[in-house]
Amino acid sequence: MTITGKIDIHQHVLPPFWADHLKRHPSPHRLPEWSPESALASMDAQGIAKGYLSLSVPGVQPWPVEERADAARRVNTYTAELVDRFPGRFGNLATLPLPDIGAALAETAYALDTLGADGVVLFTAYGDAYLGAARFEPLWDELDRREAVVLIHPDSPALPSIEGIPASLVDFPFATTRTAVDMVFKGVMDRHPKLRVVLSHAGGFLPYAADRFALGGSTLPGAPDRESLMAAFRRFYLDTALSTSPLVIPSLTAFADPGHIVFGSDFPYAAGMAEEFTAALDGSTLLTAAQLTAITHENADAILSGSA
């Protein structure tokens, strides 16, 4: 049975001008077909009432440095227009022209204050800097001041990919895990208690390995104790995109606070796979009815409304 009323925090938008640019500037990231109508059709088939749209990798990085702020503005404006065009069906997680912190702060203000965006999307790293790097602190300060919702989407780590294996299969969960550990060990989550940070794909390997990270990390010079590190790891929200199999759910629910698991589809990049994982969630015998209700819409509604 398909559960209806889902809120999808991990769904992507492919503005036509952005897709056209990537076709002229080839990227290692696959470019699927997308339209607002195809998104709505997929949502209706999966029982998704509302999808929060974000730009996937490579974001606006393929643009020349001096054009990235304008490209981000165009993406955010296009998405805001979709929100207005299809009332109640879409939300907007704004793109920021990182790694330029000044431009990212300016676009944060415009997107949230003028366009009415619901939050922002960040990638796991920019160049060789993961999100715990000191250079991102002014942005974290501002996002914390605004009590912002932040979706962290993976990008390929600054390491060679495994030959013949797409980065999205193995490297993306690895990158998400790395940036989560970087943020916790460098105190980002502790210094910014008002942030609501969502990690894609159930946090990569975090639920499975968090206790190892916390125990080992507590032995580092000047590090917090194990319990403090685990508490910081558990502040993250985790989405279910491609992460609802019987192998994943036990680790996910054992690690995460019950209110910190939210639904995600990853459409259209995982078309076909997304539907299979959504069906697995709908039919899961490892979750109670109350857990399913919380995961499919109550938890996301709480963080996006600011009541969490």
PDB file of C-alpha atoms in Angstrom:
ATOM      1  CA  MET A   1       0.000   0.000   0.000  1.00  0.00           C
ATOM      2  CA  THR A   2       1.299   3.453  -0.917  1.00  0.00           C
ATOM      3  CA  ILE A   3       1.441   5.857   2.025  1.00  0.00           C
ATOM      4  CA  THR A   4       0.088   9.229   0.964  1.00  0.00           C
ATOM      5  CA  GLY A   5       0.895  12.719   2.211  1.00  0.00           C
ATOM      6  CA  LYS A   6       4.658  12.283   2.114  1.00  0.00           C
ATOM      7  CA  ILE A   7       6.950  15.303   2.372  1.00  0.00           C
ATOM      8  CA  ASP A   8      10.048  14.823   0.222  1.00  0.00           C
ATOM      9  CA  ILE A   9      13.009  16.868   1.431  1.00  0.00           C
ATOM     10  CA  HIS A  10      15.429  15.463  -1.145  1.00  0.00           C
ATOM     11  CA  GLN A  11      14.104  16.099  -4.633  1.00  0.00           C
ATOM     12  CA  HIS A  12      15.953  17.886  -7.404  1.00  0.00           C
ATOM     13  CA  VAL A  13      15.221  20.670  -9.847  1.00  0.00           C
ATOM     14  CA  LEU A  14      16.897  20.923 -13.261  1.00  0.00           C
ATOM     15  CA  PRO A  15      16.283  24.444 -14.600  1.00  0.00           C
ATOM     16  CA  PRO A  16      16.451  24.376 -18.421  1.00  0.00           C
ATOM     17  CA  PHE A  17      19.221  27.005 -18.616  1.00  0.00           C
ATOM     18  CA  TRP A  18      21.286  25.011 -16.117  1.00  0.00           C
ATOM     19  CA  ALA A  19      20.821  21.719 -17.969  1.00  0.00           C
ATOM     20  CA  ASP A  20      21.696  23.385 -21.285  1.00  0.00           C
ATOM     21  CA  HIS A  21      24.896  24.799 -19.786  1.00  0.00           C
ATOM     22  CA  LEU A  22      25.963  21.379 -18.497  1.00  0.00           C
ATOM     23  CA  LYS A  23      25.360  19.831 -21.906  1.00  0.00           C
ATOM     24  CA  ARG A  24      27.827  22.343 -23.326  1.00  0.00           C
ATOM     25  CA  HIS A  25      30.279  21.828 -20.451  1.00  0.00           C
ATOM     26  CA  PRO A  26      30.319  18.086 -19.806  1.00  0.00           C
ATOM     27  CA  SER A  27      30.319  16.963 -16.195  1.00  0.00           C
ATOM     28  CA  PRO A  28      31.049  13.536 -14.699  1.00  0.00           C
ATOM     29  CA  HIS A  29      27.598  13.741 -13.139  1.00  0.00           C
ATOM     30  CA  ARG A  30      24.715  12.223 -15.088  1.00  0.00           C
ATOM     31  CA  LEU A  31      22.066  14.622 -16.369  1.00  0.00           C
ATOM     32  CA  PRO A  32      18.607  12.970 -16.295  1.00  0.00           C
ATOM     33  CA  GLU A  33      15.492  14.167 -18.057  1.00  0.00           C
ATOM     34  CA  TRP A  34      13.295  16.388 -15.886  1.00  0.00           C
ATOM     35  CA  SER A  35      10.298  18.679 -16.066  1.00  0.00           C
ATOM     36  CA  PRO A  36       7.890  20.001 -13.430  1.00  0.00           C
ATOM     37  CA  GLU A  37       5.203  17.774 -14.923  1.00  0.00           C
ATOM     38  CA  SER A  38       7.353  14.633 -14.689  1.00  0.00           C
ATOM     39  CA  ALA A  39       8.197  15.515 -11.100  1.00  0.00           C
ATOM     40  CA  LEU A  40       4.535  15.871 -10.210  1.00  0.00           C
ATOM     41  CA  ALA A  41       3.670  12.597 -11.934  1.00  0.00           C
ATOM     42  CA  SER A  42       6.364  10.778  -9.954  1.00  0.00           C
ATOM     43  CA  MET A  43       5.192  12.435  -6.745  1.00  0.00           C
ATOM     44  CA  ASP A  44       1.601  11.396  -7.337  1.00  0.00           C
ATOM     45  CA  ALA A  45       2.676   7.809  -8.022  1.00  0.00           C
ATOM     46  CA  GLN A  46       4.678   7.662  -4.779  1.00  0.00           C
ATOM     47  CA  GLY A  47       2.160   9.430  -2.553  1.00  0.00           C
ATOM     48  CA  ILE A  48       4.313  12.542  -2.209  1.00  0.00           C
ATOM     49  CA  ALA A  49       2.283  15.614  -1.354  1.00  0.00           C
ATOM     50  CA  LYS A  50       5.145  18.117  -1.454  1.00  0.00           C
ATOM     51  CA  GLY A  51       8.721  18.027  -2.728  1.00  0.00           C
ATOM     52  CA  TYR A  52      11.445  20.428  -1.615  1.00  0.00           C
ATOM     53  CA  LEU A  53      13.530  21.150  -4.691  1.00  0.00           C
ATOM     54  CA  SER A  54      17.294  21.581  -4.632  1.00  0.00           C
ATOM     55  CA  LEU A  55      20.007  21.727  -7.252  1.00  0.00           C
ATOM     56  CA  SER A  56      22.200  18.639  -7.393  1.00  0.00           C
ATOM     57  CA  VAL A  57      25.908  18.453  -8.155  1.00  0.00           C
ATOM     58  CA  PRO A  58      27.804  20.038  -9.802  1.00  0.00           C
ATOM     59  CA  GLY A  59      25.673  23.021  -8.796  1.00  0.00           C
ATOM     60  CA  VAL A  60      26.949  26.254 -10.289  1.00  0.00           C
ATOM     61  CA  GLN A  61      30.614  25.220 -10.144  1.00  0.00           C
ATOM     62  CA  PRO A  62      30.854  24.777 -13.961  1.00  0.00           C
ATOM     63  CA  TRP A  63      30.253  28.522 -14.405  1.00  0.00           C
ATOM     64  CA  PRO A  64      33.222  30.921 -14.418  1.00  0.00           C
ATOM     65  CA  VAL A  65      33.873  32.239 -10.908  1.00  0.00           C
ATOM     66  CA  GLU A  66      32.576  35.705 -11.774  1.00  0.00           C
ATOM     67  CA  GLU A  67      29.272  34.258 -13.095  1.00  0.00           C
ATOM     68  CA  ARG A  68      28.409  31.836 -10.279  1.00  0.00           C
ATOM     69  CA  ALA A  69      26.450  34.299  -8.145  1.00  0.00           C
ATOM     70  CA  ASP A  70      24.253  35.184 -11.116  1.00  0.00           C
ATOM     71  CA  ALA A  71      23.774  31.512 -11.984  1.00  0.00           C
ATOM     72  CA  ALA A  72      22.728  30.721  -8.396  1.00  0.00           C
ATOM     73  CA  ARG A  73      20.284  33.635  -8.453  1.00  0.00           C
ATOM     74  CA  ARG A  74      18.735  32.330 -11.673  1.00  0.00           C
ATOM     75  CA  VAL A  75      18.355  28.831 -10.191  1.00  0.00           C
ATOM     76  CA  ASN A  76      16.736  30.159  -7.036  1.00  0.00           C
ATOM     77  CA  THR A  77      14.402  32.485  -8.928  1.00  0.00           C
ATOM     78  CA  TYR A  78      13.350  29.684 -11.279  1.00  0.00           C
ATOM     79  CA  THR A  79      12.587  27.411  -8.321  1.00  0.00           C
ATOM     80  CA  ALA A  80      10.656  30.155  -6.525  1.00  0.00           C
ATOM     81  CA  GLU A  81       8.538  30.583  -9.659  1.00  0.00           C
ATOM     82  CA  LEU A  82       7.737  26.850  -9.605  1.00  0.00           C
ATOM     83  CA  VAL A  83       6.652  27.167  -5.978  1.00  0.00           C
ATOM     84  CA  ASP A  84       4.251  29.929  -7.011  1.00  0.00           C
ATOM     85  CA  ARG A  85       3.103  28.105 -10.153  1.00  0.00           C
ATOM     86  CA  PHE A  86       2.195  24.888  -8.333  1.00  0.00           C
ATOM     87  CA  PRO A  87       0.848  26.001  -4.935  1.00  0.00           C
ATOM     88  CA  GLY A  88       1.480  23.531  -2.142  1.00  0.00           C
ATOM     89  CA  ARG A  89       3.416  21.037  -4.263  1.00  0.00           C
ATOM     90  CA  PHE A  90       6.981  22.366  -4.195  1.00  0.00           C
ATOM     91  CA  GLY A  91       9.368  24.009  -1.759  1.00  0.00           C
ATOM     92  CA  ASN A  92      12.708  25.707  -2.413  1.00  0.00           C
ATOM     93  CA  LEU A  93      16.096  24.830  -0.921  1.00  0.00           C
ATOM     94  CA  ALA A  94      18.288  27.550  -2.346  1.00  0.00           C
ATOM     95  CA  THR A  95      21.611  27.171  -4.118  1.00  0.00           C
ATOM     96  CA  LEU A  96      24.555  29.231  -2.821  1.00  0.00           C
ATOM     97  CA  PRO A  97      27.565  30.267  -4.952  1.00  0.00           C
ATOM     98  CA  LEU A  98      30.190  28.686  -2.738  1.00  0.00           C
ATOM     99  CA  PRO A  99      33.090  28.677  -2.086  1.00  0.00           C
ATOM    100  CA  ASP A 100      32.738  32.487  -2.258  1.00  0.00           C
ATOM    101  CA  ILE A 101      31.528  33.155   1.300  1.00  0.00           C
ATOM    102  CA  GLY A 102      30.584  36.781   0.669  1.00  0.00           C
ATOM    103  CA  ALA A 103      28.459  35.866  -2.347  1.00  0.00           C
ATOM    104  CA  ALA A 104      26.946  32.927  -0.447  1.00  0.00           C
ATOM    105  CA  LEU A 105      25.913  35.194   2.433  1.00  0.00           C
ATOM    106  CA  ALA A 106      24.346  37.673   0.015  1.00  0.00           C
ATOM    107  CA  GLU A 107      22.409  34.928  -1.770  1.00  0.00           C
ATOM    108  CA  THR A 108      21.295  33.428   1.556  1.00  0.00           C
ATOM    109  CA  ALA A 109      19.726  36.747   2.484  1.00  0.00           C
ATOM    110  CA  TYR A 110      18.082  37.221  -0.923  1.00  0.00           C
ATOM    111  CA  ALA A 111      16.798  33.655  -1.182  1.00  0.00           C
ATOM    112  CA  LEU A 112      15.350  33.496   2.321  1.00  0.00           C
ATOM    113  CA  ASP A 113      14.123  37.071   2.684  1.00  0.00           C
ATOM    114  CA  THR A 114      13.035  38.015  -0.846  1.00  0.00           C
ATOM    115  CA  LEU A 115      12.253  34.703  -2.550  1.00  0.00           C
ATOM    116  CA  GLY A 116      10.875  33.044   0.559  1.00  0.00           C
ATOM    117  CA  ALA A 117      13.065  29.948   0.199  1.00  0.00           C
ATOM    118  CA  ASP A 118      12.595  27.236   2.819  1.00  0.00           C
ATOM    119  CA  GLY A 119      16.294  26.624   3.410  1.00  0.00           C
ATOM    120  CA  VAL A 120      19.514  26.010   1.513  1.00  0.00           C
ATOM    121  CA  VAL A 121      21.421  23.132  -0.020  1.00  0.00           C
ATOM    122  CA  LEU A 122      25.163  22.706   0.476  1.00  0.00           C
ATOM    123  CA  PHE A 123      27.517  20.135  -1.007  1.00  0.00           C
ATOM    124  CA  THR A 124      29.733  17.950   1.169  1.00  0.00           C
ATOM    125  CA  ALA A 125      32.892  19.736   0.052  1.00  0.00           C
ATOM    126  CA  TYR A 126      34.092  22.585  -2.115  1.00  0.00           C
ATOM    127  CA  GLY A 127      37.442  21.717  -3.609  1.00  0.00           C
ATOM    128  CA  ASP A 128      39.367  19.963  -0.854  1.00  0.00           C
ATOM    129  CA  ALA A 129      37.500  21.692   2.004  1.00  0.00           C
ATOM    130  CA  TYR A 130      34.804  19.776   3.859  1.00  0.00           C
ATOM    131  CA  LEU A 131      32.113  21.722   5.670  1.00  0.00           C
ATOM    132  CA  GLY A 132      33.906  21.787   9.005  1.00  0.00           C
ATOM    133  CA  ALA A 133      36.640  23.973   7.530  1.00  0.00           C
ATOM    134  CA  ALA A 134      37.147  27.341   9.224  1.00  0.00           C
ATOM    135  CA  ARG A 135      36.436  29.209   5.978  1.00  0.00           C
ATOM    136  CA  PHE A 136      32.733  28.227   6.235  1.00  0.00           C
ATOM    137  CA  GLU A 137      32.263  29.553   9.772  1.00  0.00           C
ATOM    138  CA  PRO A 138      30.703  32.918   8.740  1.00  0.00           C
ATOM    139  CA  LEU A 139      28.096  31.034   6.707  1.00  0.00           C
ATOM    140  CA  TRP A 140      27.340  28.633   9.561  1.00  0.00           C
ATOM    141  CA  ASP A 141      27.004  31.618  11.897  1.00  0.00           C
ATOM    142  CA  GLU A 142      24.420  33.226   9.608  1.00  0.00           C
ATOM    143  CA  LEU A 143      22.501  30.014   8.977  1.00  0.00           C
ATOM    144  CA  ASP A 144      22.409  29.353  12.709  1.00  0.00           C
ATOM    145  CA  ARG A 145      21.174  32.903  13.382  1.00  0.00           C
ATOM    146  CA  ARG A 146      18.339  32.225  10.956  1.00  0.00           C
ATOM    147  CA  GLU A 147      17.650  28.747  12.397  1.00  0.00           C
ATOM    148  CA  ALA A 148      17.919  27.540   8.823  1.00  0.00           C
ATOM    149  CA  VAL A 149      17.169  24.145   7.325  1.00  0.00           C
ATOM    150  CA  VAL A 150      20.280  22.918   5.485  1.00  0.00           C
ATOM    151  CA  LEU A 151      20.282  19.883   3.193  1.00  0.00           C
ATOM    152  CA  ILE A 152      23.790  18.521   2.681  1.00  0.00           C
ATOM    153  CA  HIS A 153      24.085  16.761  -0.649  1.00  0.00           C
ATOM    154  CA  PRO A 154      27.096  14.630  -1.546  1.00  0.00           C
ATOM    155  CA  ASP A 155      29.643  15.376  -4.209  1.00  0.00           C
ATOM    156  CA  SER A 156      32.599  13.236  -5.247  1.00  0.00           C
ATOM    157  CA  PRO A 157      35.405  13.383  -2.668  1.00  0.00           C
ATOM    158  CA  ALA A 158      38.765  14.754  -3.725  1.00  0.00           C
ATOM    159  CA  LEU A 159      39.970  11.202  -4.330  1.00  0.00           C
ATOM    160  CA  PRO A 160      40.165   9.082  -7.472  1.00  0.00           C
ATOM    161  CA  SER A 161      36.954   7.200  -8.198  1.00  0.00           C
ATOM    162  CA  ILE A 162      36.969   3.425  -8.433  1.00  0.00           C
ATOM    163  CA  GLU A 163      37.426   2.578 -12.088  1.00  0.00           C
ATOM    164  CA  GLY A 164      34.155   1.627 -13.732  1.00  0.00           C
ATOM    165  CA  ILE A 165      31.998   2.447 -10.687  1.00  0.00           C
ATOM    166  CA  PRO A 166      29.946   5.671 -10.669  1.00  0.00           C
ATOM    167  CA  ALA A 167      30.786   8.040  -7.821  1.00  0.00           C
ATOM    168  CA  SER A 168      27.127   8.127  -6.797  1.00  0.00           C
ATOM    169  CA  LEU A 169      27.203   4.433  -5.805  1.00  0.00           C
ATOM    170  CA  VAL A 170      30.094   4.414  -3.310  1.00  0.00           C
ATOM    171  CA  ASP A 171      31.814   7.796  -3.151  1.00  0.00           C
ATOM    172  CA  PHE A 172      28.696   9.858  -2.382  1.00  0.00           C
ATOM    173  CA  PRO A 173      27.840   8.066   0.908  1.00  0.00           C
ATOM    174  CA  PHE A 174      31.542   8.208   1.767  1.00  0.00           C
ATOM    175  CA  ALA A 175      31.632  11.975   1.167  1.00  0.00           C
ATOM    176  CA  THR A 176      28.554  12.529   3.334  1.00  0.00           C
ATOM    177  CA  THR A 177      30.150  10.569   6.161  1.00  0.00           C
ATOM    178  CA  ARG A 178      33.394  12.530   5.873  1.00  0.00           C
ATOM    179  CA  THR A 179      31.753  15.941   6.033  1.00  0.00           C
ATOM    180  CA  ALA A 180      29.552  14.894   8.987  1.00  0.00           C
ATOM    181  CA  VAL A 181      32.597  13.720  10.932  1.00  0.00           C
ATOM    182  CA  ASP A 182      34.478  16.892   9.950  1.00  0.00           C
ATOM    183  CA  MET A 183      31.632  19.098  11.182  1.00  0.00           C
ATOM    184  CA  VAL A 184      31.304  17.276  14.499  1.00  0.00           C
ATOM    185  CA  PHE A 185      35.002  16.961  15.283  1.00  0.00           C
ATOM    186  CA  LYS A 186      35.558  20.643  14.456  1.00  0.00           C
ATOM    187  CA  GLY A 187      32.654  21.764  16.612  1.00  0.00           C
ATOM    188  CA  VAL A 188      30.288  23.121  13.958  1.00  0.00           C
ATOM    189  CA  MET A 189      27.255  21.381  15.419  1.00  0.00           C
ATOM    190  CA  ASP A 190      28.088  22.405  18.998  1.00  0.00           C
ATOM    191  CA  ARG A 191      28.697  26.068  18.118  1.00  0.00           C
ATOM    192  CA  HIS A 192      25.481  26.307  16.096  1.00  0.00           C
ATOM    193  CA  PRO A 193      22.676  24.693  18.107  1.00  0.00           C
ATOM    194  CA  LYS A 194      19.848  26.241  16.075  1.00  0.00           C
ATOM    195  CA  LEU A 195      20.859  24.625  12.776  1.00  0.00           C
ATOM    196  CA  ARG A 196      18.629  21.931  11.325  1.00  0.00           C
ATOM    197  CA  VAL A 197      21.034  19.964   9.129  1.00  0.00           C
ATOM    198  CA  VAL A 198      19.769  17.093   6.964  1.00  0.00           C
ATOM    199  CA  LEU A 199      22.274  14.538   5.679  1.00  0.00           C
ATOM    200  CA  SER A 200      21.367  12.810   2.412  1.00  0.00           C
ATOM    201  CA  HIS A 201      20.993   9.054   2.013  1.00  0.00           C
ATOM    202  CA  ALA A 202      20.651   8.227   5.723  1.00  0.00           C
ATOM    203  CA  GLY A 203      23.911   9.984   6.506  1.00  0.00           C
ATOM    204  CA  GLY A 204      26.061   7.728   4.368  1.00  0.00           C
ATOM    205  CA  PHE A 205      27.837   5.336   6.742  1.00  0.00           C
ATOM    206  CA  LEU A 206      27.223   7.446   9.845  1.00  0.00           C
ATOM    207  CA  PRO A 207      24.527   5.328  11.579  1.00  0.00           C
ATOM    208  CA  TYR A 208      26.631   2.196  11.194  1.00  0.00           C
ATOM    209  CA  ALA A 209      29.932   3.726  12.332  1.00  0.00           C
ATOM    210  CA  ALA A 210      28.998   6.653  14.617  1.00  0.00           C
ATOM    211  CA  ASP A 211      29.939   4.834  17.804  1.00  0.00           C
ATOM    212  CA  ARG A 212      33.360   4.028  16.373  1.00  0.00           C
ATOM    213  CA  PHE A 213      33.837   7.659  15.363  1.00  0.00           C
ATOM    214  CA  ALA A 214      32.763   8.887  18.800  1.00  0.00           C
ATOM    215  CA  LEU A 215      34.865   6.432  20.793  1.00  0.00           C
ATOM    216  CA  GLY A 216      37.960   6.867  18.641  1.00  0.00           C
ATOM    217  CA  GLY A 217      37.489  10.617  18.364  1.00  0.00           C
ATOM    218  CA  SER A 218      37.273  11.010  22.132  1.00  0.00           C
ATOM    219  CA  THR A 219      40.882   9.828  22.408  1.00  0.00           C
ATOM    220  CA  LEU A 220      42.212  12.677  20.263  1.00  0.00           C
ATOM    221  CA  PRO A 221      44.005  15.536  22.043  1.00  0.00           C
ATOM    222  CA  GLY A 222      41.529  18.123  23.328  1.00  0.00           C
ATOM    223  CA  ALA A 223      38.511  16.219  21.999  1.00  0.00           C
ATOM    224  CA  PRO A 224      35.140  16.041  23.778  1.00  0.00           C
ATOM    225  CA  ASP A 225      34.154  12.797  25.452  1.00  0.00           C
ATOM    226  CA  ARG A 226      32.416   9.959  23.667  1.00  0.00           C
ATOM    227  CA  GLU A 227      28.931  10.904  24.867  1.00  0.00           C
ATOM    228  CA  SER A 228      29.308  14.521  23.709  1.00  0.00           C
ATOM    229  CA  LEU A 229      30.464  13.424  20.263  1.00  0.00           C
ATOM    230  CA  MET A 230      27.549  10.994  19.928  1.00  0.00           C
ATOM    231  CA  ALA A 231      25.134  13.729  20.972  1.00  0.00           C
ATOM    232  CA  ALA A 232      26.556  15.986  18.250  1.00  0.00           C
ATOM    233  CA  PHE A 233      26.238  13.241  15.636  1.00  0.00           C
ATOM    234  CA  ARG A 234      22.635  12.672  16.669  1.00  0.00           C
ATOM    235  CA  ARG A 235      21.784  16.317  16.039  1.00  0.00           C
ATOM    236  CA  PHE A 236      21.792  15.625  12.320  1.00  0.00           C
ATOM    237  CA  TYR A 237      18.581  14.776  10.507  1.00  0.00           C
ATOM    238  CA  LEU A 238      18.862  11.886   8.049  1.00  0.00           C
ATOM    239  CA  ASP A 239      16.802  11.452   4.888  1.00  0.00           C
ATOM    240  CA  THR A 240      15.683   8.090   3.559  1.00  0.00           C
ATOM    241  CA  ALA A 241      16.661   8.578  -0.107  1.00  0.00           C
ATOM    242  CA  LEU A 242      17.820   5.188  -1.443  1.00  0.00           C
ATOM    243  CA  SER A 243      18.118   4.006   2.167  1.00  0.00           C
ATOM    244  CA  THR A 244      15.039   2.019   3.183  1.00  0.00           C
ATOM    245  CA  SER A 245      16.103  -1.594   2.752  1.00  0.00           C
ATOM    246  CA  PRO A 246      15.816  -4.136   5.595  1.00  0.00           C
ATOM    247  CA  LEU A 247      19.603  -3.894   5.942  1.00  0.00           C
ATOM    248  CA  VAL A 248      19.568  -0.141   6.554  1.00  0.00           C
ATOM    249  CA  ILE A 249      16.483   0.548   8.655  1.00  0.00           C
ATOM    250  CA  PRO A 250      17.682  -1.228  11.844  1.00  0.00           C
ATOM    251  CA  SER A 251      20.903   0.824  11.965  1.00  0.00           C
ATOM    252  CA  LEU A 252      19.066   4.001  11.043  1.00  0.00           C
ATOM    253  CA  THR A 253      16.440   3.669  13.772  1.00  0.00           C
ATOM    254  CA  ALA A 254      18.978   2.454  16.354  1.00  0.00           C
ATOM    255  CA  PHE A 255      21.138   5.544  15.779  1.00  0.00           C
ATOM    256  CA  ALA A 256      18.778   8.412  14.982  1.00  0.00           C
ATOM    257  CA  ASP A 257      16.433  10.259  17.292  1.00  0.00           C
ATOM    258  CA  PRO A 258      12.862   9.249  16.300  1.00  0.00           C
ATOM    259  CA  GLY A 259      12.151  12.799  15.147  1.00  0.00           C
ATOM    260  CA  HIS A 260      15.292  13.034  13.025  1.00  0.00           C
ATOM    261  CA  ILE A 261      14.455  10.716  10.120  1.00  0.00           C
ATOM    262  CA  VAL A 262      12.778  12.360   7.120  1.00  0.00           C
ATOM    263  CA  PHE A 263      11.612  11.089   3.758  1.00  0.00           C
ATOM    264  CA  GLY A 264      13.632  11.689   0.584  1.00  0.00           C
ATOM    265  CA  SER A 265      13.361  10.332  -2.950  1.00  0.00           C
ATOM    266  CA  ASP A 266      16.350  11.784  -4.889  1.00  0.00           C
ATOM    267  CA  PHE A 267      14.134  12.181  -7.977  1.00  0.00           C
ATOM    268  CA  PRO A 268      14.970  12.367 -10.876  1.00  0.00           C
ATOM    269  CA  TYR A 269      18.527  11.106 -10.416  1.00  0.00           C
ATOM    270  CA  ALA A 270      17.328   7.826  -8.999  1.00  0.00           C
ATOM    271  CA  ALA A 271      14.292   7.312 -11.222  1.00  0.00           C
ATOM    272  CA  GLY A 272      13.336   3.655 -11.001  1.00  0.00           C
ATOM    273  CA  MET A 273      15.457   3.087  -7.901  1.00  0.00           C
ATOM    274  CA  ALA A 274      13.595   5.831  -6.041  1.00  0.00           C
ATOM    275  CA  GLU A 275      10.258   4.145  -6.553  1.00  0.00           C
ATOM    276  CA  GLU A 276      11.638   0.820  -5.353  1.00  0.00           C
ATOM    277  CA  PHE A 277      13.024   2.323  -2.153  1.00  0.00           C
ATOM    278  CA  THR A 278       9.802   4.250  -1.538  1.00  0.00           C
ATOM    279  CA  ALA A 279       7.802   1.044  -1.917  1.00  0.00           C
ATOM    280  CA  ALA A 280      10.179  -0.670   0.515  1.00  0.00           C
ATOM    281  CA  LEU A 281       9.512   2.064   3.069  1.00  0.00           C
ATOM    282  CA  ASP A 282       5.738   1.906   2.545  1.00  0.00           C
ATOM    283  CA  GLY A 283       5.746  -1.855   3.076  1.00  0.00           C
ATOM    284  CA  SER A 284       8.358  -2.082   5.803  1.00  0.00           C
ATOM    285  CA  THR A 285       7.566  -4.460   8.644  1.00  0.00           C
ATOM    286  CA  LEU A 286      10.472  -3.061  10.674  1.00  0.00           C
ATOM    287  CA  LEU A 287       8.678   0.208  11.410  1.00  0.00           C
ATOM    288  CA  THR A 288       5.535   0.827  13.404  1.00  0.00           C
ATOM    289  CA  ALA A 289       2.642   2.820  11.988  1.00  0.00           C
ATOM    290  CA  ALA A 290       3.648   5.728  14.221  1.00  0.00           C
ATOM    291  CA  GLN A 291       7.257   5.591  12.964  1.00  0.00           C
ATOM    292  CA  LEU A 292       6.103   5.551   9.344  1.00  0.00           C
ATOM    293  CA  THR A 293       3.864   8.547   9.919  1.00  0.00           C
ATOM    294  CA  ALA A 294       6.726  10.446  11.532  1.00  0.00           C
ATOM    295  CA  ILE A 295       9.211   9.569   8.797  1.00  0.00           C
ATOM    296  CA  THR A 296       6.959  10.167   5.828  1.00  0.00           C
ATOM    297  CA  HIS A 297       5.724  13.605   6.832  1.00  0.00           C
ATOM    298  CA  GLU A 298       5.504  14.609  10.495  1.00  0.00           C
ATOM    299  CA  ASN A 299       9.241  15.068  11.090  1.00  0.00           C
ATOM    300  CA  ALA A 300       9.829  17.080   7.924  1.00  0.00           C
ATOM    301  CA  ASP A 301       6.804  19.220   8.633  1.00  0.00           C
ATOM    302  CA  ALA A 302       8.207  19.984  12.084  1.00  0.00           C
ATOM    303  CA  ILE A 303      11.639  21.085  10.919  1.00  0.00           C
ATOM    304  CA  LEU A 304      10.422  23.011   7.899  1.00  0.00           C
ATOM    305  CA  SER A 305       7.796  24.832   9.925  1.00  0.00           C
ATOM    306  CA  GLY A 306      10.342  25.672  12.597  1.00  0.00           C
ATOM    307  CA  SER A 307       8.545  23.773  15.336  1.00  0.00           C
ATOM    308  CA  ALA A 308      11.232  21.094  15.768  1.00  0.00           C
TER     309      ALA A 308
END
